[in-house]
Coordinates of C-alpha atoms and ligand atoms in Angstrom, one line a residue:
M1 CA 0.1 0.1 0.2
K2 CA 1.1 3.4 -0.9
L3 CA 0.4 6.3 1.4
L4 CA -0.2 9.9 0.5
E5 CA 2.4 12.1 1.8
Y6 CA 0.8 13.3 4.5
Q7 CA 0.0 9.9 5.7
A8 CA 4.0 9.2 5.3
K9 CA 5.2 12.3 7.0
A10 CA 2.6 11.4 9.8
V11 CA 4.7 8.2 10.5
F12 CA 8.3 10.4 10.3
E13 CA 6.6 12.9 12.9
K14 CA 6.6 9.9 15.1
Y15 CA 9.9 8.6 14.9
G16 CA 11.2 12.1 15.1
I17 CA 11.9 13.4 11.5
P18 CA 11.8 17.0 10.5
I19 CA 8.9 18.2 9.0
Q20 CA 7.3 21.0 7.5
K21 CA 4.2 22.8 9.6
G22 CA 1.3 21.8 7.6
V23 CA -2.8 21.9 7.4
V24 CA -4.9 19.2 4.7
V25 CA -7.7 20.4 3.2
D26 CA -10.0 18.8 1.6
A27 CA -13.1 21.1 0.3
V28 CA -13.3 24.6 -1.4
E29 CA -15.3 25.9 1.6
G30 CA -13.6 27.7 4.3
I31 CA -10.0 26.8 3.2
D32 CA -8.9 30.3 3.9
E33 CA -10.4 29.6 7.5
K34 CA -8.6 26.1 7.7
I35 CA -5.2 27.9 6.3
R36 CA -6.0 30.9 8.8
G37 CA -6.4 28.7 11.4
A38 CA -3.5 26.6 11.0
D39 CA -1.7 29.6 11.9
L40 CA 1.1 29.1 8.9
R41 CA 3.7 31.4 8.4
F42 CA 3.6 33.0 4.5
P43 CA 5.0 32.0 1.9
I44 CA 3.2 28.6 1.6
V45 CA 3.5 25.8 -0.5
I46 CA 0.4 23.7 -1.9
K47 CA 0.6 19.9 -2.9
A48 CA -1.4 17.6 -4.4
Q49 CA -2.5 13.9 -2.2
V50 CA -1.6 11.8 -4.7
Q51 CA -0.2 7.9 -4.9
I52 CA 2.1 9.2 -8.1
G53 CA 5.7 11.0 -7.7
G54 CA 6.4 13.6 -10.1
R55 CA 3.9 16.1 -8.9
G56 CA 6.3 19.0 -9.4
K57 CA 6.2 17.9 -12.5
A58 CA 3.0 17.5 -13.5
G59 CA 1.8 20.7 -11.8
G60 CA 0.9 19.4 -8.7
V61 CA 2.7 21.5 -5.9
K62 CA 2.2 25.2 -6.2
F63 CA 3.7 28.2 -3.9
A64 CA 1.5 31.2 -2.5
D65 CA 2.7 34.4 -0.7
T66 CA -0.7 35.6 0.3
P67 CA -3.7 33.9 1.9
E68 CA -5.9 35.1 -0.9
E69 CA -3.5 33.5 -3.3
A70 CA -3.6 30.3 -1.4
A71 CA -7.2 29.9 -1.2
K72 CA -7.4 30.7 -5.1
L73 CA -4.3 28.0 -5.5
C74 CA -6.8 25.2 -3.7
G75 CA -9.4 26.4 -5.1
E76 CA -7.8 25.1 -8.7
M77 CA -5.6 22.5 -7.3
L78 CA -8.4 20.8 -5.6
G79 CA -10.2 17.9 -7.9
M80 CA -7.2 18.1 -10.4
D81 CA -6.0 15.1 -12.0
I82 CA -2.2 13.9 -12.2
R83 CA -0.8 11.0 -13.8
G84 CA -4.6 9.1 -13.7
F85 CA -5.3 10.4 -10.2
T86 CA -7.5 12.9 -8.3
A87 CA -6.3 15.6 -5.9
K88 CA -8.8 15.0 -3.2
E89 CA -6.6 16.6 -0.6
L90 CA -4.0 19.2 -0.9
L91 CA -1.1 20.1 2.0
V92 CA -0.6 23.0 2.6
L93 CA 2.7 23.8 4.5
E94 CA 5.2 26.7 5.1
K95 CA 7.8 27.0 2.8
K96 CA 11.4 26.1 3.8
D97 CA 14.1 28.1 2.5
I98 CA 16.9 25.4 1.1
A99 CA 20.2 25.3 0.4
K100 CA 20.1 21.9 -0.6
E101 CA 18.3 19.1 -2.0
W102 CA 19.2 15.5 -1.0
Y103 CA 17.9 12.1 -2.2
L104 CA 17.7 9.1 0.8
S105 CA 15.9 6.2 0.1
I106 CA 15.2 2.7 2.1
M107 CA 14.5 -0.4 0.0
L108 CA 14.0 -4.1 0.3
D109 CA 16.9 -5.4 -1.7
R110 CA 16.4 -9.1 -2.9
Y111 CA 19.4 -8.8 -4.7
S112 CA 21.5 -8.4 -1.6
K113 CA 19.0 -9.9 0.8
S114 CA 19.3 -6.6 2.8
P115 CA 17.9 -3.3 3.1
L116 CA 19.2 -0.8 0.6
L117 CA 20.0 2.4 1.5
I118 CA 20.2 4.8 -1.6
F119 CA 21.4 8.5 -1.1
S120 CA 22.4 11.2 -3.7
P121 CA 23.3 14.9 -3.0
Q122 CA 21.9 15.8 -5.9
G123 CA 18.2 14.7 -5.4
G124 CA 15.1 16.3 -6.2
M125 CA 12.4 16.5 -9.4
D126 CA 15.4 15.7 -11.3
I127 CA 16.8 12.3 -9.6
E128 CA 15.8 10.2 -12.6
E129 CA 18.5 12.4 -14.7
T130 CA 21.1 11.9 -11.9
A131 CA 20.5 8.4 -12.5
R132 CA 21.1 8.8 -15.6
T133 CA 23.9 11.6 -16.5
N134 CA 25.2 11.5 -13.0
P135 CA 24.9 7.9 -11.3
E136 CA 28.4 8.6 -9.7
R137 CA 26.5 10.8 -7.9
I138 CA 24.0 8.4 -6.3
A139 CA 25.5 5.6 -3.9
K140 CA 23.5 2.1 -2.7
V141 CA 24.7 1.0 0.2
P142 CA 23.4 -2.3 1.8
I143 CA 22.6 -1.9 5.3
D144 CA 23.7 -5.3 7.3
P145 CA 20.3 -6.1 9.1
I146 CA 21.9 -7.5 12.1
R147 CA 24.7 -4.6 12.5
G148 CA 22.3 -1.5 11.4
V149 CA 23.4 1.7 10.5
Q150 CA 27.1 2.6 11.2
D151 CA 29.3 5.0 11.0
Y152 CA 30.6 3.9 8.0
T153 CA 28.0 3.4 6.2
I154 CA 27.0 7.2 6.2
T155 CA 30.9 8.0 5.6
Y156 CA 30.5 6.0 2.5
A157 CA 27.4 7.6 1.2
L158 CA 28.5 10.5 1.6
D159 CA 32.4 9.9 -0.1
K160 CA 31.1 8.2 -3.2
T161 CA 28.7 10.8 -3.7
G162 CA 31.3 13.9 -3.4
A163 CA 28.8 14.7 -0.7
D164 CA 29.9 17.4 2.1
G165 CA 31.4 15.5 5.4
Q166 CA 30.9 18.4 7.5
Y167 CA 26.7 16.4 7.9
R168 CA 27.5 13.1 8.6
D169 CA 26.5 13.3 12.1
K170 CA 22.8 14.8 11.1
L171 CA 22.3 12.3 7.9
K172 CA 23.0 9.1 10.3
E173 CA 20.1 10.4 12.7
V174 CA 17.7 10.6 10.1
V175 CA 19.5 7.7 8.1
E176 CA 18.7 6.0 11.9
K177 CA 15.3 7.2 12.4
L178 CA 14.2 5.9 8.8
Y179 CA 15.1 2.7 9.4
R180 CA 13.6 2.0 12.1
M181 CA 10.3 2.9 11.0
F182 CA 11.6 0.8 7.4
F183 CA 11.6 -2.4 9.8
D184 CA 8.7 -1.4 12.5
Y185 CA 6.2 -0.9 9.5
Y186 CA 7.7 -3.8 7.3
T187 CA 7.8 -1.1 4.5
M188 CA 9.2 -1.9 0.6
L189 CA 10.3 1.2 0.7
V190 CA 10.7 4.3 2.4
E191 CA 11.5 7.8 0.7
I192 CA 12.5 11.5 1.2
N193 CA 12.8 13.3 -2.0
P194 CA 14.0 16.1 -1.7
L195 CA 15.3 16.0 2.2
A196 CA 16.6 19.3 2.1
L197 CA 19.3 21.1 3.9
D198 CA 18.2 24.6 4.9
D199 CA 20.0 27.9 5.3
Q200 CA 20.6 26.6 9.0
G201 CA 22.2 23.5 8.0
R202 CA 18.9 21.4 9.2
L203 CA 17.6 18.6 8.0
V204 CA 14.3 18.5 6.7
A205 CA 12.0 15.7 5.3
L206 CA 9.7 17.9 2.0
D207 CA 8.5 15.1 0.5
G208 CA 7.6 11.7 1.5
K209 CA 7.1 8.4 0.4
V210 CA 6.0 5.2 2.1
E211 CA 5.3 1.5 0.7
V212 CA 3.8 -0.7 3.0
D213 CA 3.9 -4.7 2.7
D214 CA 0.2 -5.4 2.6
N215 CA 0.7 -8.8 4.2
A216 CA 1.7 -6.7 7.0
L217 CA -1.7 -4.5 7.4
P218 CA -3.4 -6.6 9.7
F219 CA -0.5 -5.4 12.4
L220 CA -0.7 -1.7 11.4
P221 CA -4.2 -0.4 12.4
D222 CA -2.6 3.0 11.7
I223 CA -1.8 2.6 8.5
T224 CA -4.9 0.4 7.6
A225 CA -6.9 3.3 9.0
F226 CA -5.0 5.4 6.1
R227 CA -6.8 3.5 3.3
D228 CA -10.5 5.1 3.0
K229 CA -8.1 8.7 2.0
L230 CA -6.5 6.4 -0.9
Q231 CA -7.8 6.5 -4.0
E232 CA -8.6 2.4 -4.6
D233 CA -10.6 0.8 -7.5
P234 CA -14.0 -0.5 -6.6
Q235 CA -13.6 -4.2 -7.3
V236 CA -10.1 -4.0 -5.3
I237 CA -11.8 -3.0 -2.2
E238 CA -15.1 -5.4 -2.8
A239 CA -12.5 -8.5 -3.5
R240 CA -10.7 -7.6 -0.6
N241 CA -14.0 -7.6 1.8
V242 CA -14.2 -11.1 0.8
N243 CA -11.0 -12.6 0.9
F244 CA -10.1 -12.5 -3.2
L245 CA -7.2 -10.5 -5.0
F246 CA -8.3 -8.8 -7.4
I247 CA -5.8 -7.3 -10.0
P248 CA -6.4 -4.6 -12.9
I249 CA -4.1 -5.1 -15.5
E250 CA -5.0 -3.6 -18.6
D251 CA -7.5 -1.5 -19.4
E252 CA -7.6 -2.3 -23.0
G253 CA -8.2 -5.9 -21.9
N254 CA -11.7 -7.3 -22.1
I255 CA -10.6 -10.8 -20.5
A256 CA -10.9 -11.8 -17.1
V257 CA -8.8 -14.7 -15.5
M258 CA -9.4 -16.6 -12.1
S259 CA -7.2 -19.1 -10.2
N260 CA -6.4 -20.9 -7.2
G261 CA -2.8 -19.4 -7.2
S262 CA -0.4 -16.6 -8.3
G263 CA 1.8 -18.5 -10.4
M264 CA -0.7 -20.0 -12.2
L265 CA -3.0 -16.9 -12.7
M266 CA 0.6 -15.5 -14.2
S267 CA 1.0 -18.3 -16.6
C268 CA -2.3 -17.9 -17.9
I269 CA -1.9 -14.3 -18.4
D270 CA 1.3 -14.9 -20.3
L271 CA -0.1 -17.3 -22.6
I272 CA -3.4 -15.0 -22.9
S273 CA -0.8 -12.4 -23.9
K274 CA 1.3 -14.5 -26.2
K275 CA -1.8 -15.4 -28.5
G276 CA -2.1 -11.4 -29.0
M277 CA -5.0 -10.9 -26.8
K278 CA -5.1 -8.7 -23.7
V279 CA -6.3 -9.7 -20.1
H280 CA -8.3 -6.9 -18.1
A281 CA -8.1 -8.2 -14.7
A282 CA -6.7 -11.1 -12.5
L283 CA -8.4 -12.7 -9.8
D284 CA -6.9 -14.9 -7.2
L285 CA -9.3 -17.1 -5.4
G286 CA -6.8 -18.2 -2.4
G287 CA -8.4 -21.6 -1.0
G288 CA -11.4 -23.4 -0.9
A289 CA -13.0 -23.0 -4.1
T290 CA -16.5 -23.4 -3.4
A291 CA -19.6 -22.9 -5.6
E292 CA -20.4 -19.5 -3.2
R293 CA -16.5 -18.8 -3.8
I294 CA -16.4 -18.9 -7.3
A295 CA -19.9 -17.5 -8.2
E296 CA -18.7 -14.3 -6.1
A297 CA -15.9 -14.3 -7.5
V298 CA -17.4 -14.2 -11.3
R299 CA -19.8 -11.4 -10.3
I300 CA -16.8 -9.0 -9.1
M301 CA -15.1 -9.7 -12.2
L302 CA -18.2 -8.9 -14.1
G303 CA -18.6 -5.7 -12.2
R304 CA -16.0 -4.4 -14.5
P305 CA -18.4 -3.6 -18.0
K306 CA -15.2 -4.0 -20.7
I307 CA -14.9 -7.8 -19.5
D308 CA -16.6 -10.2 -22.2
T309 CA -14.7 -13.3 -21.3
V310 CA -13.7 -14.8 -17.7
F311 CA -11.1 -17.6 -18.0
I312 CA -11.0 -19.6 -14.8
C313 CA -8.6 -22.2 -14.0
I314 CA -8.6 -24.3 -11.2
F315 CA -6.2 -26.7 -10.3
G316 CA -6.6 -28.6 -7.0
G317 CA -6.3 -31.8 -6.0
I318 CA -9.3 -32.1 -3.1
T319 CA -10.6 -29.2 -5.0
R320 CA -14.5 -30.7 -6.3
C321 CA -14.5 -29.9 -9.6
D322 CA -18.4 -30.0 -9.3
E323 CA -18.6 -27.2 -6.9
V324 CA -16.9 -25.1 -9.3
A325 CA -19.1 -25.9 -12.0
K326 CA -22.0 -25.5 -9.9
G327 CA -20.2 -21.9 -9.4
A328 CA -19.7 -21.1 -12.5
V329 CA -23.3 -21.9 -13.7
I330 CA -25.0 -19.8 -10.7
A331 CA -23.3 -17.0 -12.1
M332 CA -23.3 -17.5 -15.7
Q333 CA -27.3 -17.3 -14.8
K334 CA -27.2 -13.7 -13.8
N335 CA -28.0 -11.1 -15.7
E336 CA -25.0 -9.1 -15.4
A337 CA -23.6 -12.4 -17.7
A338 CA -25.9 -11.8 -20.9
G339 CA -23.4 -12.1 -23.6
K340 CA -20.3 -12.9 -21.6
H341 CA -18.6 -16.1 -21.8
L342 CA -16.6 -18.4 -19.8
I343 CA -14.2 -20.7 -20.3
L344 CA -13.3 -23.2 -17.5
R345 CA -10.4 -25.6 -16.7
M346 CA -10.3 -27.8 -13.7
E347 CA -8.6 -30.3 -12.3
G348 CA -9.7 -32.1 -9.1
T349 CA -12.3 -34.3 -7.7
N350 CA -15.8 -35.6 -9.5
K351 CA -14.2 -33.9 -13.1
E352 CA -16.6 -35.9 -15.1
E353 CA -19.9 -35.0 -12.8
A354 CA -19.1 -31.0 -13.3
A355 CA -18.5 -31.4 -17.0
K356 CA -21.6 -32.9 -16.6
I357 CA -23.2 -30.3 -14.6
I358 CA -21.8 -27.6 -17.5
A359 CA -23.1 -29.4 -20.5
E360 CA -26.8 -29.9 -19.0
S361 CA -27.0 -26.2 -18.2
N362 CA -26.9 -24.8 -21.4
L363 CA -25.2 -21.8 -21.1
P364 CA -22.1 -20.0 -22.6
I365 CA -19.5 -21.7 -20.8
T366 CA -17.1 -24.1 -22.0
V367 CA -14.9 -26.9 -20.8
A368 CA -11.1 -26.9 -21.7
E369 CA -8.7 -29.6 -20.8
G370 CA -5.0 -28.1 -19.7
I371 CA -4.0 -23.9 -20.0
P372 CA -3.2 -24.0 -23.2
N373 CA -6.0 -25.7 -25.1
S374 CA -8.3 -23.3 -22.8
V375 CA -6.3 -20.2 -24.1
D376 CA -6.9 -21.8 -28.1
A377 CA -10.8 -21.9 -26.8
I378 CA -10.7 -18.1 -25.4
Y379 CA -9.4 -17.2 -28.9
R380 CA -11.4 -19.3 -30.7
I381 CA -14.8 -17.8 -29.1
K382 CA -13.2 -14.1 -29.4
H383 CA -12.9 -14.4 -33.0
E384 CA -16.3 -15.5 -33.5
K385 CA -17.5 -12.8 -31.8
K386 CA -15.8 -10.7 -34.1
G387 CA -16.6 -12.5 -36.6
A388 CA -20.4 -12.5 -36.0
Ligands
LIG401 P1 7.2 15.6 -6.3 O1 7.6 16.3 -7.8 O2 6.1 14.6 -6.3 O3 8.4 14.6 -5.6 O4 7.0 16.7 -5.0 P2 8.1 17.8 -4.0 O5 7.4 17.1 -2.5 O6 9.6 16.6 -4.2 O7 7.9 18.9 -4.8 C1 8.8 19.3 -5.7 C2 9.7 20.2 -5.8 O8 9.2 21.3 -5.1 C3 10.9 19.3 -4.8 O9 11.6 19.0 -5.2 C4 11.0 21.1 -4.4 O10 12.4 21.8 -5.5 C5 10.3 22.0 -4.5 N1 9.5 22.4 -3.1 C6 8.7 21.9 -2.3 N2 8.0 22.2 -1.4 C7 9.2 23.1 -1.0 C8 9.6 24.2 0.1 O11 8.9 23.8 0.8 N3 10.6 24.8 -0.1 C9 11.2 25.3 -1.8 N4 12.2 26.2 -2.0 N5 11.0 24.2 -2.5 C10 10.4 23.2 -1.9
LIG402 MN1 9.7 14.2 -4.0

């Protein structure tokens, strides 16, 4: 789960990482009072709260010198679109005078099997440009999880990038706090860009990006509470509420793939894509494929009007295929399934009985053997539809 900037900063604050004073606004009415009420010193900076970076370049970061200008800009920025995300909230902050913009992040690095510290004294909006043209100004330092952050971790990061060594202790303090947060909150990524060096030599987190491992959310009620404010896909929410994992894939696609296991799901998607077709969404059923669960999953899938073909691929030892078949029939008898086609591949107990249930249903359900045959069947059905 990716947090919004102000949510990330609320966690920074808990760890004593310095941030600017600010207030969140979410409605045009009363903006003026809200900003005045927060007692901010002008000039201020107004930032669109969206779960995507590069806001500065997309017009999502603006500055104002007076309360009037602030209110006007907030009115313009609320609801604005930033690369497909809507700014439902804005973060209004006291503008910081800054001398330097640094980049700092810690991510989980599967290659070194440890947290990886990434630092650059040339951060800010052009960090990607720095990575391309001045890679020597970016240091990547694995942190041994047993030893933690050491003096040499920071010394190396500063020396390697040609940064000013006099800030070693200050940087170490911030890295240590961020590192603690990285573990406590089961994050995949914590990023501060820019970590600004102000005119008095203090380090302040001007921006914050935090990505938490979804599997840890049951242990993190404070983070889970943030979810209401995020822009989430309605089917993702619906599926999550009944313990399915719904994964939107390609918006232009109109095939849905459902399976019990993410590996098989990916194989199915690969084979479908290889045949030149596009998958709109996938759904991991998890364990326990009962008729009700199958029917529910198909219903969620058909909540996407673009989906016209649903592929269900079940590979189970003790999974009862007749249950899967019953679920498919229940789902396809519903109104919302009109004009849609279902392809069913299943392995498990009572396979013959399942095939019989489907055959007798007289519904647009095709039973196929194995994944490649199923993909061929999807291809045929889609081409027949086009031809019709
Ligand atoms: P991003 O573009 O989504 O990463 O948004 P940021 O929050 O990082 O803001 C983009 C840029 O705006 C930063 O790199 C800074 O250059 C600038 N900026 C943001 N806040 C302040 C501030 O308080 N003072 C100053 N001087 N610049 C700021
Ligand atoms: Mn940033």
